Amino acid sequence: PTLARVTGAPDRALRMLRNNQVLPDAVLFELVMASNYAAEGFDVTFIEEGPGKTPDLRLSHRESGSELFVELKRLRRGDYEIEERIRHAEIFRKLESLLYEEGLSVDVDVTYEKELADVPVDYLLQRVKRATASPILLSGGYPWKDEFGKGIIRDANVAAVLRDTRESYLYFGTKMARLLSGRVVSENNYHLAAQASFLPEDLRYLDRMKFGSVVTWQCIAPMAIERKAKYVRSRLAEADMQIAGHGRGIIHIAMDAELHSDASDLRRQRNLDTLSTFKMNSQVAIVYLHYFVPR
């Protein structure tokens, strides 16, 4: 309800819907922050973009009569991270064909110690083939360690999915990956393969699983962590320029993060180091960093 009191909010939302060059997550962040400030008692106005550099919001307070200017930045994933995920999808697809051919229910957890560009595309395929062909039954799974990384292959817990779908359907996503593996699963670093019955009205939901497999992965190669540790200096400089000349200001910078991620930890430390040394040209009073963890 507070968003209805924000001047210019409808135009900002319509721009997001009508212009495919405007990313929804950036505008949604702006709308949420504008409504937060309105809920705190400020009169909030979206500043129209002009030929010069301008902040996103103007805040005024009836009692004090003073104004504050707010700039909002939403960091996107870097090219390296996008390319890394595309590469791992290729590695998974090589394995996926075997999973469907053999009807396998396996749980694969792998930690790469080399950059994914250096990992053979059939790496997981060969590892699973060796494990399934092994004449020795290991109750704890089949661990490995080699020049590319380390991991373990276990039986997937299909029974947990069957229990969950006894009287309902289950979304083909993170919860299913968690049930099959029995551990916390990152929103972005997993793959699923399954054969099951699907809900006719929405094919993303299934039950009566015949087989299901999950692959979880991370890359801890030093160069990979270094290149994914994207930090805020360039966006901070842009925000500083946009507030300069307008008055006292506040900067909010938002970015995606992952729990238990070396790259996210390194980026956070880099961000703190950057903020402690950055010289403002504007009258910015405070900088907020927002770390979004998908759930």
mmCIF file of C-alpha atoms in Angstrom, residues 11-265:
data_model
loop_
_atom_site.group_PDB
_atom_site.id
_atom_site.type_symbol
_atom_site.label_atom_id
_atom_site.label_comp_id
_atom_site.label_asym_id
_atom_site.label_seq_id
_atom_site.Cartn_x
_atom_site.Cartn_y
_atom_site.Cartn_z
ATOM 1 C CA ASP A 11 5.609 5.031 -14.571
ATOM 2 C CA ARG A 12 8.681 3.161 -13.317
ATOM 3 C CA ALA A 13 6.739 -0.124 -13.268
ATOM 4 C CA LEU A 14 5.281 0.456 -16.735
ATOM 5 C CA ARG A 15 8.749 1.190 -18.116
ATOM 6 C CA MET A 16 9.867 -2.208 -16.843
ATOM 7 C CA LEU A 17 6.914 -3.945 -18.527
ATOM 8 C CA ARG A 18 7.126 -2.146 -21.865
ATOM 9 C CA ASN A 19 10.877 -1.845 -22.413
ATOM 10 C CA ASN A 20 12.756 -5.121 -22.900
ATOM 11 C CA GLN A 21 16.053 -3.306 -22.300
ATOM 12 C CA VAL A 22 15.031 -2.652 -18.674
ATOM 13 C CA LEU A 23 15.821 -5.595 -16.395
ATOM 14 C CA PRO A 24 12.967 -6.505 -14.016
ATOM 15 C CA ASP A 25 15.183 -7.292 -11.017
ATOM 16 C CA ALA A 26 16.690 -3.790 -11.090
ATOM 17 C CA VAL A 27 13.291 -2.052 -11.215
ATOM 18 C CA LEU A 28 11.777 -4.336 -8.578
ATOM 19 C CA PHE A 29 14.657 -3.420 -6.267
ATOM 20 C CA GLU A 30 13.935 0.280 -6.879
ATOM 21 C CA LEU A 31 10.210 -0.176 -6.171
ATOM 22 C CA VAL A 32 10.831 -2.139 -2.971
ATOM 23 C CA MET A 33 13.299 0.423 -1.627
ATOM 24 C CA ALA A 34 10.982 3.304 -2.535
ATOM 25 C CA SER A 35 8.124 1.661 -0.627
ATOM 26 C CA ASN A 36 10.435 1.023 2.351
ATOM 27 C CA TYR A 37 11.302 4.716 2.573
ATOM 28 C CA ALA A 38 7.627 5.649 2.196
ATOM 29 C CA ALA A 39 6.789 3.269 5.052
ATOM 30 C CA GLU A 40 9.366 5.104 7.201
ATOM 31 C CA GLY A 41 7.382 8.331 6.765
ATOM 32 C CA PHE A 42 9.253 10.008 3.895
ATOM 33 C CA ASP A 43 7.587 11.631 0.914
ATOM 34 C CA VAL A 44 9.223 9.710 -1.930
ATOM 35 C CA THR A 45 9.511 10.737 -5.577
ATOM 36 C CA PHE A 46 11.123 8.911 -8.478
ATOM 37 C CA ILE A 47 13.295 11.438 -10.320
ATOM 38 C CA GLU A 48 12.744 11.401 -14.083
ATOM 39 C CA GLU A 49 15.847 10.516 -16.051
ATOM 40 C CA GLY A 50 17.205 13.506 -17.928
ATOM 41 C CA PRO A 51 20.212 14.321 -20.088
ATOM 42 C CA GLY A 52 22.474 14.648 -17.037
ATOM 43 C CA LYS A 53 23.300 12.304 -14.168
ATOM 44 C CA THR A 54 20.464 12.096 -11.643
ATOM 45 C CA PRO A 55 19.704 9.971 -8.563
ATOM 46 C CA ASP A 56 16.756 7.559 -8.511
ATOM 47 C CA LEU A 57 14.788 8.953 -5.556
ATOM 48 C CA ARG A 58 14.152 12.235 -3.773
ATOM 49 C CA LEU A 59 13.167 11.919 -0.113
ATOM 50 C CA SER A 60 11.620 14.753 1.854
ATOM 51 C CA HIS A 61 10.400 14.906 5.416
ATOM 52 C CA ARG A 62 7.490 17.156 6.328
ATOM 53 C CA GLU A 63 8.733 17.865 9.853
ATOM 54 C CA SER A 64 12.332 18.808 9.040
ATOM 55 C CA GLY A 65 11.792 20.068 5.505
ATOM 56 C CA SER A 66 15.146 18.575 4.507
ATOM 57 C CA GLU A 67 15.809 16.496 1.385
ATOM 58 C CA LEU A 68 17.843 13.362 0.727
ATOM 59 C CA PHE A 69 18.731 11.800 -2.620
ATOM 60 C CA VAL A 70 18.980 8.046 -3.106
ATOM 61 C CA GLU A 71 20.771 6.086 -5.814
ATOM 62 C CA LEU A 72 20.002 2.371 -6.235
ATOM 63 C CA LYS A 73 22.322 -0.063 -8.033
ATOM 64 C CA ARG A 74 21.629 -3.727 -8.785
ATOM 65 C CA LEU A 75 24.729 -5.742 -9.716
ATOM 66 C CA ARG A 76 24.228 -8.501 -12.273
ATOM 67 C CA ARG A 77 26.154 -11.729 -12.692
ATOM 68 C CA GLY A 78 29.459 -11.348 -14.497
ATOM 69 C CA ASP A 79 30.300 -12.897 -17.866
ATOM 70 C CA TYR A 80 32.681 -15.386 -16.266
ATOM 71 C CA GLU A 81 30.010 -16.757 -13.939
ATOM 72 C CA ILE A 82 27.512 -17.065 -16.798
ATOM 73 C CA GLU A 83 30.056 -18.868 -18.988
ATOM 74 C CA GLU A 84 30.963 -21.194 -16.103
ATOM 75 C CA ARG A 85 27.342 -22.263 -15.686
ATOM 76 C CA ILE A 86 26.927 -22.827 -19.413
ATOM 77 C CA ARG A 87 30.038 -25.009 -19.376
ATOM 78 C CA HIS A 88 28.768 -27.110 -16.479
ATOM 79 C CA ALA A 89 25.432 -27.590 -18.219
ATOM 80 C CA GLU A 90 27.408 -29.113 -21.105
ATOM 81 C CA ILE A 91 29.242 -31.430 -18.678
ATOM 82 C CA PHE A 92 25.919 -32.478 -17.144
ATOM 83 C CA ARG A 93 24.260 -33.110 -20.519
ATOM 84 C CA LYS A 94 26.945 -35.687 -21.334
ATOM 85 C CA LEU A 95 26.013 -37.536 -18.134
ATOM 86 C CA GLU A 96 22.272 -36.967 -18.532
ATOM 87 C CA SER A 97 22.002 -39.235 -21.568
ATOM 88 C CA LEU A 98 23.407 -42.137 -19.511
ATOM 89 C CA LEU A 99 21.028 -41.405 -16.615
ATOM 90 C CA TYR A 100 18.004 -41.745 -18.899
ATOM 91 C CA GLU A 101 19.339 -44.721 -20.854
ATOM 92 C CA GLU A 102 20.075 -46.719 -17.699
ATOM 93 C CA GLY A 103 17.301 -45.281 -15.494
ATOM 94 C CA LEU A 104 19.843 -44.374 -12.820
ATOM 95 C CA SER A 105 19.094 -42.775 -9.464
ATOM 96 C CA VAL A 106 22.429 -41.315 -8.371
ATOM 97 C CA ASP A 107 23.510 -38.400 -6.216
ATOM 98 C CA VAL A 108 26.731 -36.795 -7.479
ATOM 99 C CA ASP A 109 28.498 -34.073 -5.487
ATOM 100 C CA VAL A 110 31.602 -32.630 -7.137
ATOM 101 C CA THR A 111 34.081 -29.904 -6.195
ATOM 102 C CA TYR A 112 36.243 -28.736 -9.092
ATOM 103 C CA GLU A 113 39.773 -27.597 -8.335
ATOM 104 C CA LYS A 114 40.427 -26.539 -11.938
ATOM 105 C CA GLU A 115 38.530 -23.968 -13.960
ATOM 106 C CA LEU A 116 35.633 -25.621 -15.768
ATOM 107 C CA ALA A 117 37.049 -24.623 -19.153
ATOM 108 C CA ASP A 118 39.902 -27.069 -18.408
ATOM 109 C CA VAL A 119 37.651 -29.947 -17.303
ATOM 110 C CA PRO A 120 36.808 -32.614 -19.945
ATOM 111 C CA VAL A 121 33.177 -32.388 -21.015
ATOM 112 C CA ASP A 122 32.683 -36.116 -20.295
ATOM 113 C CA TYR A 123 34.259 -35.872 -16.815
ATOM 114 C CA LEU A 124 31.142 -36.731 -14.797
ATOM 115 C CA LEU A 125 29.980 -39.267 -17.370
ATOM 116 C CA GLN A 126 33.192 -41.264 -16.995
ATOM 117 C CA ARG A 127 33.100 -41.022 -13.189
ATOM 118 C CA VAL A 128 29.530 -42.357 -12.971
ATOM 119 C CA LYS A 129 30.303 -45.122 -15.474
ATOM 120 C CA ARG A 130 33.197 -46.304 -13.308
ATOM 121 C CA ALA A 131 31.095 -46.228 -10.151
ATOM 122 C CA THR A 132 28.168 -48.147 -11.647
ATOM 123 C CA ALA A 133 30.511 -50.725 -13.187
ATOM 124 C CA SER A 134 32.387 -51.318 -9.924
ATOM 125 C CA PRO A 135 32.022 -54.895 -8.604
ATOM 126 C CA ILE A 136 32.512 -53.611 -5.048
ATOM 127 C CA LEU A 137 29.472 -52.302 -3.157
ATOM 128 C CA LEU A 138 30.315 -49.373 -0.887
ATOM 129 C CA SER A 139 27.585 -48.330 1.551
ATOM 130 C CA GLY A 140 29.000 -44.815 1.866
ATOM 131 C CA GLY A 141 29.267 -44.185 -1.857
ATOM 132 C CA TYR A 142 32.145 -43.973 -4.322
ATOM 133 C CA PRO A 143 34.538 -41.086 -3.578
ATOM 134 C CA TRP A 144 37.213 -39.859 -5.960
ATOM 135 C CA LYS A 145 39.992 -37.294 -6.171
ATOM 136 C CA ASP A 146 42.067 -36.456 -9.254
ATOM 137 C CA GLU A 147 43.765 -33.563 -11.025
ATOM 138 C CA PHE A 148 40.428 -31.862 -11.804
ATOM 139 C CA GLY A 149 38.745 -32.118 -8.434
ATOM 140 C CA LYS A 150 37.051 -34.439 -6.005
ATOM 141 C CA GLY A 151 33.602 -35.790 -5.327
ATOM 142 C CA ILE A 152 31.405 -38.675 -4.311
ATOM 143 C CA ILE A 153 28.696 -40.728 -6.013
ATOM 144 C CA ARG A 154 25.901 -42.214 -3.896
ATOM 145 C CA ASP A 155 22.458 -43.682 -4.392
ATOM 146 C CA ALA A 156 19.867 -40.917 -4.659
ATOM 147 C CA ASN A 157 17.096 -40.966 -2.066
ATOM 148 C CA VAL A 158 14.121 -41.579 -4.365
ATOM 149 C CA ALA A 159 12.139 -42.879 -1.373
ATOM 150 C CA ALA A 160 12.157 -39.359 0.128
ATOM 151 C CA VAL A 161 10.564 -37.982 -3.044
ATOM 152 C CA LEU A 162 7.970 -40.766 -3.104
ATOM 153 C CA ARG A 163 7.019 -39.995 0.507
ATOM 154 C CA ASP A 164 6.716 -36.289 -0.274
ATOM 155 C CA THR A 165 4.505 -36.895 -3.319
ATOM 156 C CA ARG A 166 2.251 -39.558 -1.775
ATOM 157 C CA GLU A 167 -0.666 -37.110 -1.631
ATOM 158 C CA SER A 168 0.651 -34.195 -3.678
ATOM 159 C CA TYR A 169 2.935 -33.143 -6.521
ATOM 160 C CA LEU A 170 6.488 -31.799 -6.181
ATOM 161 C CA TYR A 171 8.073 -28.949 -8.123
ATOM 162 C CA PHE A 172 10.977 -30.015 -10.346
ATOM 163 C CA GLY A 173 13.479 -27.800 -8.557
ATOM 164 C CA THR A 174 15.485 -27.108 -5.428
ATOM 165 C CA LYS A 175 13.393 -29.084 -2.940
ATOM 166 C CA MET A 176 13.559 -32.178 -5.127
ATOM 167 C CA ALA A 177 17.339 -31.805 -5.355
ATOM 168 C CA ARG A 178 17.487 -31.507 -1.557
ATOM 169 C CA LEU A 179 15.337 -34.611 -1.031
ATOM 170 C CA LEU A 180 17.341 -36.715 -3.494
ATOM 171 C CA SER A 181 20.685 -35.644 -1.999
ATOM 172 C CA GLY A 182 19.775 -35.169 1.672
ATOM 173 C CA ARG A 183 21.715 -31.897 1.955
ATOM 174 C CA VAL A 184 21.362 -28.159 1.429
ATOM 175 C CA VAL A 185 21.391 -27.337 -2.290
ATOM 176 C CA SER A 186 22.423 -24.022 -3.824
ATOM 177 C CA GLU A 187 19.757 -22.388 -5.968
ATOM 178 C CA ASN A 188 22.088 -22.185 -8.958
ATOM 179 C CA ASN A 189 24.587 -25.048 -8.771
ATOM 180 C CA TYR A 190 22.583 -28.206 -9.292
ATOM 181 C CA HIS A 191 21.088 -30.326 -12.084
ATOM 182 C CA LEU A 192 18.212 -32.810 -12.045
ATOM 183 C CA ALA A 193 17.166 -35.728 -14.222
ATOM 184 C CA ALA A 194 14.065 -37.808 -13.537
ATOM 185 C CA GLN A 195 11.346 -39.979 -14.989
ATOM 186 C CA ALA A 196 7.968 -39.512 -13.335
ATOM 187 C CA SER A 197 4.312 -38.664 -13.891
ATOM 188 C CA PHE A 198 3.612 -34.981 -14.384
ATOM 189 C CA LEU A 199 0.699 -32.813 -13.339
ATOM 190 C CA PRO A 200 -1.301 -32.273 -16.583
ATOM 191 C CA GLU A 201 -2.098 -28.637 -15.728
ATOM 192 C CA ASP A 202 1.556 -27.746 -15.010
ATOM 193 C CA LEU A 203 4.385 -29.957 -16.260
ATOM 194 C CA ARG A 204 6.834 -28.478 -13.735
ATOM 195 C CA TYR A 205 5.223 -30.622 -10.996
ATOM 196 C CA LEU A 206 5.554 -34.390 -10.759
ATOM 197 C CA ASP A 207 4.831 -37.498 -8.692
ATOM 198 C CA ARG A 208 5.283 -41.303 -8.974
ATOM 199 C CA MET A 209 8.996 -41.019 -9.655
ATOM 200 C CA LYS A 210 10.524 -44.070 -11.346
ATOM 201 C CA PHE A 211 14.071 -42.781 -11.104
ATOM 202 C CA GLY A 212 15.719 -39.479 -10.251
ATOM 203 C CA SER A 213 19.272 -38.160 -10.125
ATOM 204 C CA VAL A 214 20.868 -34.984 -8.819
ATOM 205 C CA VAL A 215 24.266 -33.377 -9.458
ATOM 206 C CA THR A 216 25.538 -30.603 -7.180
ATOM 207 C CA TRP A 217 28.753 -28.766 -7.926
ATOM 208 C CA GLN A 218 31.068 -25.921 -7.015
ATOM 209 C CA CYS A 219 34.382 -24.664 -8.357
ATOM 210 C CA ILE A 220 37.114 -23.588 -5.933
ATOM 211 C CA ALA A 221 39.884 -23.023 -8.470
ATOM 212 C CA PRO A 222 41.734 -19.870 -7.289
ATOM 213 C CA MET A 223 41.354 -18.158 -10.676
ATOM 214 C CA ALA A 224 37.626 -18.983 -10.780
ATOM 215 C CA ILE A 225 37.073 -17.502 -7.318
ATOM 216 C CA GLU A 226 39.120 -14.444 -8.248
ATOM 217 C CA ARG A 227 37.128 -13.795 -11.417
ATOM 218 C CA LYS A 228 33.739 -14.329 -9.732
ATOM 219 C CA ALA A 229 34.560 -12.024 -6.813
ATOM 220 C CA LYS A 230 32.970 -9.061 -8.564
ATOM 221 C CA TYR A 231 33.058 -6.026 -6.322
ATOM 222 C CA VAL A 232 31.397 -2.650 -6.164
ATOM 223 C CA ARG A 233 33.957 0.058 -6.996
ATOM 224 C CA SER A 234 32.703 0.877 -10.499
ATOM 225 C CA ARG A 235 29.035 1.012 -9.450
ATOM 226 C CA LEU A 236 29.939 3.024 -6.366
ATOM 227 C CA ALA A 237 31.705 5.578 -8.568
ATOM 228 C CA GLU A 238 28.640 5.802 -10.849
ATOM 229 C CA ALA A 239 26.316 6.320 -7.892
ATOM 230 C CA ASP A 240 28.608 8.964 -6.409
ATOM 231 C CA MET A 241 28.507 10.903 -9.712
ATOM 232 C CA GLN A 242 24.706 10.685 -9.886
ATOM 233 C CA ILE A 243 24.250 12.163 -6.415
ATOM 234 C CA ALA A 244 26.984 14.815 -6.746
ATOM 235 C CA GLY A 245 25.534 18.322 -6.929
ATOM 236 C CA HIS A 246 22.095 17.369 -5.646
ATOM 237 C CA GLY A 247 22.619 17.348 -1.887
ATOM 238 C CA ARG A 248 23.021 14.804 0.881
ATOM 239 C CA GLY A 249 22.646 11.271 -0.365
ATOM 240 C CA ILE A 250 22.298 7.565 0.334
ATOM 241 C CA ILE A 251 23.539 4.734 -1.889
ATOM 242 C CA HIS A 252 22.129 1.199 -1.971
ATOM 243 C CA ILE A 253 24.024 -1.483 -3.912
ATOM 244 C CA ALA A 254 22.424 -4.942 -4.208
ATOM 245 C CA MET A 255 23.940 -8.155 -5.493
ATOM 246 C CA ASP A 256 23.316 -11.895 -5.509
ATOM 247 C CA ALA A 257 25.234 -14.090 -3.092
ATOM 248 C CA GLU A 258 25.339 -17.760 -2.154
ATOM 249 C CA LEU A 259 25.621 -19.394 1.229
ATOM 250 C CA HIS A 260 28.815 -21.384 1.882
ATOM 251 C CA SER A 261 30.515 -19.892 -1.186
ATOM 252 C CA ASP A 262 34.207 -18.970 -1.215
ATOM 253 C CA ALA A 263 33.586 -16.539 -4.083
ATOM 254 C CA SER A 264 30.792 -14.767 -2.176
ATOM 255 C CA ASP A 265 32.985 -14.516 0.933
#
